Tab-separated table of C-alpha atoms in Angstrom:
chain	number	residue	atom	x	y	z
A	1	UNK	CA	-18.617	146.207	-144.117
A	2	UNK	CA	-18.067	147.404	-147.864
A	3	UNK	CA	-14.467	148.834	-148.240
A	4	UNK	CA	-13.835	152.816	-148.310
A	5	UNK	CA	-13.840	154.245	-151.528
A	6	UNK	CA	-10.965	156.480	-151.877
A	7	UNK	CA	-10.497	156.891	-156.191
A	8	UNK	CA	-12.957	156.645	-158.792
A	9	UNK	CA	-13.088	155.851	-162.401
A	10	UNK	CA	-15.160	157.044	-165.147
A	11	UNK	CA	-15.176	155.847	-168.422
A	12	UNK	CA	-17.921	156.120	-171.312
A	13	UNK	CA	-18.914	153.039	-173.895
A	14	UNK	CA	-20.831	152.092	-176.845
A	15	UNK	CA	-22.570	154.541	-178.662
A	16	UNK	CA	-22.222	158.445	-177.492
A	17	UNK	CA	-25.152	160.342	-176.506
A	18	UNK	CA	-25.185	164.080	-175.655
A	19	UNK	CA	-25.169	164.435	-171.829
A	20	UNK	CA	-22.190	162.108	-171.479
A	21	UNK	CA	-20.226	165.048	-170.714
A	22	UNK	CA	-22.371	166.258	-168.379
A	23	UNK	CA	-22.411	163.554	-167.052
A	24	UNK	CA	-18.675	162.715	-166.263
A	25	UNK	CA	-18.193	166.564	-165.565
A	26	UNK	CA	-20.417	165.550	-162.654
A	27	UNK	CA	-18.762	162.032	-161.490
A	28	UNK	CA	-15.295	164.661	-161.272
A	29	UNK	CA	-16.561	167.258	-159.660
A	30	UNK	CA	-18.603	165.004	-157.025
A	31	UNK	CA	-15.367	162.843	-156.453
A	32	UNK	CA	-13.734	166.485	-156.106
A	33	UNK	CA	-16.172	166.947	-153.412
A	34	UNK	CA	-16.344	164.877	-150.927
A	35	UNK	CA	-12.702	164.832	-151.790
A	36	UNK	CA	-12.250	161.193	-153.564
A	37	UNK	CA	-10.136	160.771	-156.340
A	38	UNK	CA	-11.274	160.736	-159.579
A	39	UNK	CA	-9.942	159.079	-162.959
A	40	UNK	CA	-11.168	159.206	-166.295
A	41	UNK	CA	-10.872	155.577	-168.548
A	42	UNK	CA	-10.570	156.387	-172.335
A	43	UNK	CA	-12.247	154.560	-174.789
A	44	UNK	CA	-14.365	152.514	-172.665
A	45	UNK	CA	-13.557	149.068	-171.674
A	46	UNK	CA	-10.947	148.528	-173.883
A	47	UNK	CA	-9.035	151.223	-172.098
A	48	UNK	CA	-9.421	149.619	-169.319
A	49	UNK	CA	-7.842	147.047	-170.750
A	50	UNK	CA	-5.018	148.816	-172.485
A	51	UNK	CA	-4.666	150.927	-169.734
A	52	UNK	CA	-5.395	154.176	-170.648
A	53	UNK	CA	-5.979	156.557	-167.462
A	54	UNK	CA	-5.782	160.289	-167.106
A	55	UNK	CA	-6.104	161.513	-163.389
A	56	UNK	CA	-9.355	164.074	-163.332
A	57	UNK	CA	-9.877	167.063	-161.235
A	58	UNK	CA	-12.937	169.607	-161.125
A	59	UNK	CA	-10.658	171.934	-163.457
A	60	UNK	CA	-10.206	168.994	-166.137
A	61	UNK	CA	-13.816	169.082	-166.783
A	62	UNK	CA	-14.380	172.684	-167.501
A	63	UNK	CA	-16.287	174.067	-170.639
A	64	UNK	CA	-17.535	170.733	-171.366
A	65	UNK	CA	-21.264	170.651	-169.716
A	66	UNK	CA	-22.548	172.224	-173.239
A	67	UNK	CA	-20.620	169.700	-175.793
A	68	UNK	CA	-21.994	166.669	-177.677
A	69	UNK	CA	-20.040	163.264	-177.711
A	70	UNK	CA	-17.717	162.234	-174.963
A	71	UNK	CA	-14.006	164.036	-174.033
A	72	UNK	CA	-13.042	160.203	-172.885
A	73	UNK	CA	-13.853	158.467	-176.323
A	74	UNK	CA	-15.858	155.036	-176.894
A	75	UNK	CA	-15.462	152.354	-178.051
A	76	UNK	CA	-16.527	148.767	-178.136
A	77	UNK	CA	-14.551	146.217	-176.874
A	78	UNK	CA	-14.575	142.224	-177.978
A	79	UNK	CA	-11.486	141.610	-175.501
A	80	UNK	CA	-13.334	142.900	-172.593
A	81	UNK	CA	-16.146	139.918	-173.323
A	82	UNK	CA	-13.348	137.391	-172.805
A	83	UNK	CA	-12.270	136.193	-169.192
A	84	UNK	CA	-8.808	137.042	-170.353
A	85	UNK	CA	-9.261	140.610	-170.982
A	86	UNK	CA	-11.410	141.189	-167.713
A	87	UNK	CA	-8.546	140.351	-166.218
A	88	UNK	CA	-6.495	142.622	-167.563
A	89	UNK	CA	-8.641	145.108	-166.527
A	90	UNK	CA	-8.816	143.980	-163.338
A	91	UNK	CA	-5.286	144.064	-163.325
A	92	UNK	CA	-4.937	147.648	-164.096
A	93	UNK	CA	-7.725	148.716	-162.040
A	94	UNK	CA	-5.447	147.229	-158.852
A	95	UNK	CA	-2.375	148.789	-160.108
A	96	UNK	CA	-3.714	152.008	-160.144
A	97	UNK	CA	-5.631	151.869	-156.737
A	98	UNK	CA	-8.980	152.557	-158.078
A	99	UNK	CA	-12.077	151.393	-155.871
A	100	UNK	CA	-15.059	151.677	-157.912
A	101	UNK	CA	-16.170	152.367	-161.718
A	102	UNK	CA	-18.594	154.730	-162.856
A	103	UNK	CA	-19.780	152.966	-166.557
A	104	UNK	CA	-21.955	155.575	-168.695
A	105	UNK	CA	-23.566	153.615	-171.159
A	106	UNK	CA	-26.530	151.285	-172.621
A	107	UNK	CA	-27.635	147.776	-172.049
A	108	UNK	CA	-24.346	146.545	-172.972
A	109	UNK	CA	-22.209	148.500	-171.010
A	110	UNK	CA	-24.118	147.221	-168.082
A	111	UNK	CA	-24.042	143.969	-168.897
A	112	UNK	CA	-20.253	144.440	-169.208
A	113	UNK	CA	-20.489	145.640	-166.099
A	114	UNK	CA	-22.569	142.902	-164.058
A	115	UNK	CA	-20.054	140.510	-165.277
A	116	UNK	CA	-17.018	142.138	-163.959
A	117	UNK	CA	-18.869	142.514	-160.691
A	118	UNK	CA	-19.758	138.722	-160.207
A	119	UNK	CA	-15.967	137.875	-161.001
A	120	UNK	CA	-13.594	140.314	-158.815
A	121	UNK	CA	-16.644	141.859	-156.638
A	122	UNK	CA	-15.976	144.911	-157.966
A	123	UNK	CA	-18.121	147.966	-157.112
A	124	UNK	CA	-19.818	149.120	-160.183
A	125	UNK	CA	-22.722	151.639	-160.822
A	126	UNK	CA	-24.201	152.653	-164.130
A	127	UNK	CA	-25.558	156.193	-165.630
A	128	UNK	CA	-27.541	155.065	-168.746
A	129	UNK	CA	-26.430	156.915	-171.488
A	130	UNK	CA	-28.210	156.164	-174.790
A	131	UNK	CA	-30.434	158.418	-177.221
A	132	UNK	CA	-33.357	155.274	-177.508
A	133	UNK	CA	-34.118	155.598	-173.712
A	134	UNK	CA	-34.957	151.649	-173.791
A	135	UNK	CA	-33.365	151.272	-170.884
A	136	UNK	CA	-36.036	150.464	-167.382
A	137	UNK	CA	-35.500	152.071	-164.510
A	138	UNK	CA	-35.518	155.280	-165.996
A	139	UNK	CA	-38.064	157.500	-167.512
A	140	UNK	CA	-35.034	159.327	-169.602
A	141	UNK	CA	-31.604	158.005	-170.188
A	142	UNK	CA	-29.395	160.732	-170.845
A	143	UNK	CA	-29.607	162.216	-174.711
A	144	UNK	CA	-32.855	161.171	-175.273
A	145	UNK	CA	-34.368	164.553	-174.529
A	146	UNK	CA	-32.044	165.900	-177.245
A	147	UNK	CA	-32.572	163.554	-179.686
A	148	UNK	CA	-36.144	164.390	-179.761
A	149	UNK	CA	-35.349	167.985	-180.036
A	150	UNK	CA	-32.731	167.010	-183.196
A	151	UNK	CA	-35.260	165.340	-184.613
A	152	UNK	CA	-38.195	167.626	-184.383
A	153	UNK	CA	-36.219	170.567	-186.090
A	154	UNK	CA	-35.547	167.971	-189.068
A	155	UNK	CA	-39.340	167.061	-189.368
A	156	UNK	CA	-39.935	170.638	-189.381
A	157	UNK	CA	-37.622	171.656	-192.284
A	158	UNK	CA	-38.490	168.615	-194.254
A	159	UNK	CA	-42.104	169.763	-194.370
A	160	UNK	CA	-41.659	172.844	-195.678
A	161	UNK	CA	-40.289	170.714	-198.866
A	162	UNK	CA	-43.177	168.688	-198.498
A	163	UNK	CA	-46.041	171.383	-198.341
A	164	UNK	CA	-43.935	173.330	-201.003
A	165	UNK	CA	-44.368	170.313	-203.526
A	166	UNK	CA	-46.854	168.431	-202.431
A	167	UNK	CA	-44.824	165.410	-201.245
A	168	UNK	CA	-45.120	162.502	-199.110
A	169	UNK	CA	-42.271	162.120	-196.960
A	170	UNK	CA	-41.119	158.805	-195.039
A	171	UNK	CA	-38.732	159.835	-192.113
A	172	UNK	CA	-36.482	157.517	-190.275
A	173	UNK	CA	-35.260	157.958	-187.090
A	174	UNK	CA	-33.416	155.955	-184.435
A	175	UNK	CA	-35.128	152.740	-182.695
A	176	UNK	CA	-33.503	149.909	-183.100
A	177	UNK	CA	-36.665	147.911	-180.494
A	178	UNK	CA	-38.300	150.816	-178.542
A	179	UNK	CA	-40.248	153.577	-180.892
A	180	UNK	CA	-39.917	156.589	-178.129
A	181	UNK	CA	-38.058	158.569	-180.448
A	182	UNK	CA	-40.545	157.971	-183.522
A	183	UNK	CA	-43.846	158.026	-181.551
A	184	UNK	CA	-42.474	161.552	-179.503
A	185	UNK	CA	-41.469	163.582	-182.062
A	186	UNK	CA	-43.943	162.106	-184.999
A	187	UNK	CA	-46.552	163.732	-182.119
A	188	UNK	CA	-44.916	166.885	-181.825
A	189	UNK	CA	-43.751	167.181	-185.845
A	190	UNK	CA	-47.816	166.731	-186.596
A	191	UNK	CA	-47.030	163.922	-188.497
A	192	UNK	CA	-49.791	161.838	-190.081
A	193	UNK	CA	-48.745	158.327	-189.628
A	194	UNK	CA	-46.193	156.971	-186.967
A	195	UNK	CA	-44.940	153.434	-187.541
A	196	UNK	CA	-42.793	151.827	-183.985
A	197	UNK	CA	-41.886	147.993	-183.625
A	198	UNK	CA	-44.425	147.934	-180.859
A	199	UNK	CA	-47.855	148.477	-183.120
A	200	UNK	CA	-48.200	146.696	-186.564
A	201	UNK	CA	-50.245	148.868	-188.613
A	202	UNK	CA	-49.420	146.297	-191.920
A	203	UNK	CA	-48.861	148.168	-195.280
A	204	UNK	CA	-52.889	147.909	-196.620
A	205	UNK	CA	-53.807	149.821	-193.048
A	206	UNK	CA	-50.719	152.202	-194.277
A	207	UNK	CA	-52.067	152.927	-197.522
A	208	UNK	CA	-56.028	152.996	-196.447
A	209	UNK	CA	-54.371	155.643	-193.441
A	210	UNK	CA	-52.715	157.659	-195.943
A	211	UNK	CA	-55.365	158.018	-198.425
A	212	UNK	CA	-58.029	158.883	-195.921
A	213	UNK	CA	-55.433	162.006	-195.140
A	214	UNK	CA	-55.714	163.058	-198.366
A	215	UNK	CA	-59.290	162.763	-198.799
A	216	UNK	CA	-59.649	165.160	-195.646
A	217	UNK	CA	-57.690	167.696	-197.662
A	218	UNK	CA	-53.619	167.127	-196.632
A	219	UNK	CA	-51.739	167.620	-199.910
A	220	UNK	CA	-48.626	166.387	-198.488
A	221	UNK	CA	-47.920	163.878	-195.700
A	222	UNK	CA	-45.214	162.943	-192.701
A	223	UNK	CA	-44.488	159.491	-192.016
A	224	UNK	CA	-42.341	158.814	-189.081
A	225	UNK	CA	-40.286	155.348	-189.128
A	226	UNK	CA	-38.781	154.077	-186.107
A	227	UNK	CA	-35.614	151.700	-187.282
A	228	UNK	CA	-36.882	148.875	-185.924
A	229	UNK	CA	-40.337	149.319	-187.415
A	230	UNK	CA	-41.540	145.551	-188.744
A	231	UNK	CA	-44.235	146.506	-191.554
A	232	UNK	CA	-41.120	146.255	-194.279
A	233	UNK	CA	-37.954	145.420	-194.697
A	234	UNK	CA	-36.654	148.700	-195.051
A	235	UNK	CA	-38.178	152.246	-194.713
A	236	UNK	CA	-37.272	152.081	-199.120
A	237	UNK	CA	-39.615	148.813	-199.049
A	238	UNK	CA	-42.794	151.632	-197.583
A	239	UNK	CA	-41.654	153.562	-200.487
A	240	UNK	CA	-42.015	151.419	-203.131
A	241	UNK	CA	-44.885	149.873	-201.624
A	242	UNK	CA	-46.996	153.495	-201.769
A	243	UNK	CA	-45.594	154.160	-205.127
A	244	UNK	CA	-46.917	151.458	-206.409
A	245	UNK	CA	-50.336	151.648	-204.900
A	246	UNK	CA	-50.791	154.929	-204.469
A	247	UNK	CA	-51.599	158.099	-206.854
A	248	UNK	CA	-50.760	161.208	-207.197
A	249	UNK	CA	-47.919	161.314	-203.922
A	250	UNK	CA	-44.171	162.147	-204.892
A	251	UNK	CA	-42.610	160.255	-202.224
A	252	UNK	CA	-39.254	160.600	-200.843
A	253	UNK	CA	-37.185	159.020	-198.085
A	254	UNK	CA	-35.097	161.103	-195.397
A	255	UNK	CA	-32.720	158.840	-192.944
A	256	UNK	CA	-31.755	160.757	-190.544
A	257	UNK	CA	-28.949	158.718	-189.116
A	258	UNK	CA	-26.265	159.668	-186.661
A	259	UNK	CA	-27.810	163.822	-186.608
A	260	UNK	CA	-29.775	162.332	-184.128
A	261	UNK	CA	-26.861	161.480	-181.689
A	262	UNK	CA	-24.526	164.922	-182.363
A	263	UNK	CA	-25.291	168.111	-181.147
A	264	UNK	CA	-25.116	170.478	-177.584
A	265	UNK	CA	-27.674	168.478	-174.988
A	266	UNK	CA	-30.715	170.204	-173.912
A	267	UNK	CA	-31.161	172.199	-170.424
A	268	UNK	CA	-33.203	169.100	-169.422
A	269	UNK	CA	-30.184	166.525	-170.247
A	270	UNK	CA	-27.478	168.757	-168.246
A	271	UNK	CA	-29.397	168.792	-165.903
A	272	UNK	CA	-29.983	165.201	-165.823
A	273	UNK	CA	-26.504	164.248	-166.064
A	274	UNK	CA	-25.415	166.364	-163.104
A	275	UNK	CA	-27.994	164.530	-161.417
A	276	UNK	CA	-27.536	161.376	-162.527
A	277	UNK	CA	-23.744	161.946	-161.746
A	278	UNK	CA	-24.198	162.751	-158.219
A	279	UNK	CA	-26.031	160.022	-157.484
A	280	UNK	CA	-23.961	157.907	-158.516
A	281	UNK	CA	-20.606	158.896	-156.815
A	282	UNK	CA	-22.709	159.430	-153.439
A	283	UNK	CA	-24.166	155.619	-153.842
A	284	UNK	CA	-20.756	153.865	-154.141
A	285	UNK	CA	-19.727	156.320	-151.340
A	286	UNK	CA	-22.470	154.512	-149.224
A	287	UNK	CA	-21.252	150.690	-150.295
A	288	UNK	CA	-23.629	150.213	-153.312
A	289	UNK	CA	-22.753	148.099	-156.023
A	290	UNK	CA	-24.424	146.801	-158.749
A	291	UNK	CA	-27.278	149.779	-159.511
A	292	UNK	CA	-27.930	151.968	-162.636
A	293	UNK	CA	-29.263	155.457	-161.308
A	294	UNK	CA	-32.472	156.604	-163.045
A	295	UNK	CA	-34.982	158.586	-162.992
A	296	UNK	CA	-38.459	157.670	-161.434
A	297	UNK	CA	-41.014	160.233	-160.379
A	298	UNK	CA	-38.843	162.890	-160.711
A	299	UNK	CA	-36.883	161.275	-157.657
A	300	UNK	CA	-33.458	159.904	-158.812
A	301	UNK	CA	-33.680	156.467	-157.776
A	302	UNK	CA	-31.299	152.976	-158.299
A	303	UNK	CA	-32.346	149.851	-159.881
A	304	UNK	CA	-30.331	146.501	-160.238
A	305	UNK	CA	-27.965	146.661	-163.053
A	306	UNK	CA	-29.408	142.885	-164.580
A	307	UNK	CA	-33.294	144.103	-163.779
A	308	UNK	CA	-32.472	147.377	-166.155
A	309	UNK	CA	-31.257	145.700	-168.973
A	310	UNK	CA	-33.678	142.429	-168.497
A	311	UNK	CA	-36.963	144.945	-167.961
A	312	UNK	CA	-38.606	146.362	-171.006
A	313	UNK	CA	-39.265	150.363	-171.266
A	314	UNK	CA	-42.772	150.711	-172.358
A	315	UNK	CA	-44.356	152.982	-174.641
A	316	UNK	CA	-46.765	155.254	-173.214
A	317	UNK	CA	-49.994	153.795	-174.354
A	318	UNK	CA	-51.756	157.751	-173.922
A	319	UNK	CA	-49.279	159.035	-176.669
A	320	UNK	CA	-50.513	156.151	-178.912
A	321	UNK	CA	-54.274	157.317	-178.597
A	322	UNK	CA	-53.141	161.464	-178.734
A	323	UNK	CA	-51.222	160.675	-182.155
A	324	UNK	CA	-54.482	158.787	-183.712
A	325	UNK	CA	-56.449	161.826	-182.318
A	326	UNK	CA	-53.791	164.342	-183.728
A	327	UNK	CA	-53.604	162.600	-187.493
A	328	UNK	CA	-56.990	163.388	-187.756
């Protein structure tokens, strides 16, 4: 028989997302509830370590469904990946009676998380929380949505330049191994070429792509360069690359950075998050362990924590074809 849950924590690690919020305004106000207690962990697992707990009640989490970043801090921790400082969070976790962990976070939250699991038996459960949405298990981790949005009202701004001056513009946006971001919002900026880790167009294909744009009348041009794109080194490598074998293109190079993370999430990622947060206070309730809550079919569903971070998020093969359609 799993043990009653009776308090909760929350905390938030690695990088912030918008919907993280949201999303622990949800974990509260479900623990609130069914009438579990709730406590919020600041600055991830190394607040767990140094012990850093605030008690959390519906009323703590008001006015913050709308705001970026997270109210408990991140951080990441290299004393949480030592036995030693697991057990110092363990430690803590004991002393102040809590049951269960809610981790909001990416692959290596999780994998944070499966290891404390398989030492103290811990119940665990994991809301993914990252803007790349490489996460399986989930057809949206939480700030992806509005990271797309972010990044189309860039692309849009920066090709007013471009028309204005005739310019060829290489964009880069977040994608460290998955192009989602890139291959989403290149689609839905109109841009003419969108390079993702996943398809190797090469630099000549590049070149041949971007000339036969021009030759169908475009006097300016949107690249969009996921991070983790492998045709260069560096989205400054494309540059010099079309400089130098290209005519007749002004090209520049926008990075658009950490924008992409900031910012008030969308209707779509509240709503997510509330979801998200709900089903994971109500599956720990029930004696799960071990899951990351997702998305699937518009059903909220759990997968294992290892199969989430161990299964690959796939592009979607359709958008590939509708971009080489749309370039035209």
């Amino acid at each position: 028989m799993p043990k009653t849950i009776k308090k909760i924590g929350v905390l938030t690690s690695g990088g912030d997302s918008p919907g993280m919020n949201a999303a622990i305004r949800s974990v509260v106000r479900t623990c609130a509830y069914h009438q579990v207690e709730c406590v919020g962990i600041y600055r991830g697992y190394q607040g767990l370590i140094e012990g850093e707990f605030q008690p959390m009640n519906a009323r703590s989490v008001k006015d913050i469904i709308n705001k970026g970043g997270t109210i408990l801090k991140s951080a990441r921790s290299k004393d949480f990946m030592t036995p030693e400082g697991r057990k110092r969070a363990f430690d803590n976790l004991v002393a102040q009676n809590i049951d269960a962990l809610v981790t909001i976070g990416g692959d290596g939250t999780f994998t944070g998380a499966i290891v404390f699991n398989q030492e103290y038996d811990f119940p665990v459960m994991g809301i993914p929380g990252t803007i790349d949405n490489d996460i399986f298990g989930t057809t949206h981790t939480l700030g992806f949505d509005t990271a797309l949005n972010t990044v189309v009202d860039a692309i849009d701004k920066i090709r007013d330049t471009a028309s204005s001056h005739n310019r060829l513009f290489f964009i880069e946006v977040m994608g460290r191994d998955v192009g989602h971001i890139a291959l989403n919002t290149g689609i839905a900026g109109g841009a003419e070429e969108i390079l993702i880790p996943e398809e190797d167009l090469g630099l000549d294909r590049l070149v041949e792509s971007l000339n036969k744009s021009r030759k169908s009348g475009k006097s300016s041009s949107i690249v969009i360069v996921a991070e983790g794109d492998k045709i260069g080194k560096n989205i400054f490598q494309l540059k010099d690359y079309v400089d130098e074998n290209m005519e007749g293109y002004d090209v520049r190079v926008s990075v658009l950075g950490h924008m992409q993370r900031g910012g008030s999430p969308s209707c779509f990622d509240r709503v997510l998050a509330s979801r998200m947060g709900v089903k994971a206070v109500e599956s720990l309730l029930e004696g799960k362990t071990n899951y990351m809550v997702g998305l699937l079919n518009s059903v909220m569903e759990l997968t294992p924590l290892e199969k989430a971070i161990k299964g690959k998020s796939k592009i979607n093969l359709e958008l590939l074809r509708v971009s080489d359609i749309m370039s035209t």
